[in-house]
Coordinates of C-alpha atoms in Angstrom, one line a residue:
X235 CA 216.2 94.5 37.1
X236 CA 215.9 90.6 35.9
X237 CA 214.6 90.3 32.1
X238 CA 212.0 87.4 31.5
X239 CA 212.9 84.9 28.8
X240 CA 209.6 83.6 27.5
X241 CA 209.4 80.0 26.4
X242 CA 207.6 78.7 23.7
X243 CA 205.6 75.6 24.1
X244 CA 207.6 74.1 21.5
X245 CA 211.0 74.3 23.1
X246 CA 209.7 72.5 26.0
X247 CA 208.0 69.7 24.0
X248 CA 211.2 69.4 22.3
X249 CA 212.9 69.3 26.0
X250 CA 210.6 66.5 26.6
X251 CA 211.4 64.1 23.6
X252 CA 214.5 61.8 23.5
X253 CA 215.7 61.4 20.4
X254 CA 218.4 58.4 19.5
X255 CA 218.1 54.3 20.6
X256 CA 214.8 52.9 22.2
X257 CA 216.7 50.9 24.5
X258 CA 213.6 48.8 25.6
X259 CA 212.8 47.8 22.1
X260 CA 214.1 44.3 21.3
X261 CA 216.5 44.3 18.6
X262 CA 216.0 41.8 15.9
X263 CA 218.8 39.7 13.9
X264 CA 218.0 38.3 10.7
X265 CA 214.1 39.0 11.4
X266 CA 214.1 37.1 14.8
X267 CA 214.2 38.4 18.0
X268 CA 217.6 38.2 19.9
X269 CA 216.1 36.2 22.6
X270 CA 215.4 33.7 20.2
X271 CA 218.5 33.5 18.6
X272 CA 221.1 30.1 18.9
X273 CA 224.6 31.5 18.5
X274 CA 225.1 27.9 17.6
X275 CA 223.1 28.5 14.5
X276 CA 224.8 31.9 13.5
X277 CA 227.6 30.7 10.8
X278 CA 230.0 34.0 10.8
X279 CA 231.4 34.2 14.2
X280 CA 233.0 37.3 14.3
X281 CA 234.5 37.0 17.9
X282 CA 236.1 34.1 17.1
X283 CA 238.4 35.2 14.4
X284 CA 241.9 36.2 15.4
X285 CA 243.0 39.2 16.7
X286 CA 239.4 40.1 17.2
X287 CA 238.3 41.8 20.8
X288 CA 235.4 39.5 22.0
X289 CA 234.4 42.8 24.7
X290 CA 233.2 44.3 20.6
X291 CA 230.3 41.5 20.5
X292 CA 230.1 40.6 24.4
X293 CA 230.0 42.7 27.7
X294 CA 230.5 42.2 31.3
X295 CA 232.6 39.2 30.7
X296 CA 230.3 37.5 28.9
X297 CA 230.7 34.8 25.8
X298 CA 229.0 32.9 23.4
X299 CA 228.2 30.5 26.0
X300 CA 227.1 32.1 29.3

């Protein structure tokens, strides 16, 4: 004999919802969008100080200038 679980409507919305990062929402620096950002312009560069891994600010083999 199988026993039925009943499920609340609740659990399943909460199923439904991702919590966490939008990851299609634009992230902004300093107020401005990052597509509109000259790393030219930024004065810290962080990734350019030594012993710093330039993979922490850049992925897929990319820089500051590609």
């Amino acid at each position: 004999m199988k026993s039925v679980i009943p499920i609340q409507v609740e659990s399943v919305q909460a199923l439904n919802r991702t919590p966490g990062v939008d990851i299609n929402a634009v992230g902004p620096l300093d107020g401005t969008s990052i597509y509109n950002v000259d790393l030219n312009s930024v004065e810290d560069k962080p990734w350019k100080k030594p012993g710093t891994d330039v993979t922490d600010y850049f992925n897929y083999g990319f820089n500051e200038y590609t």
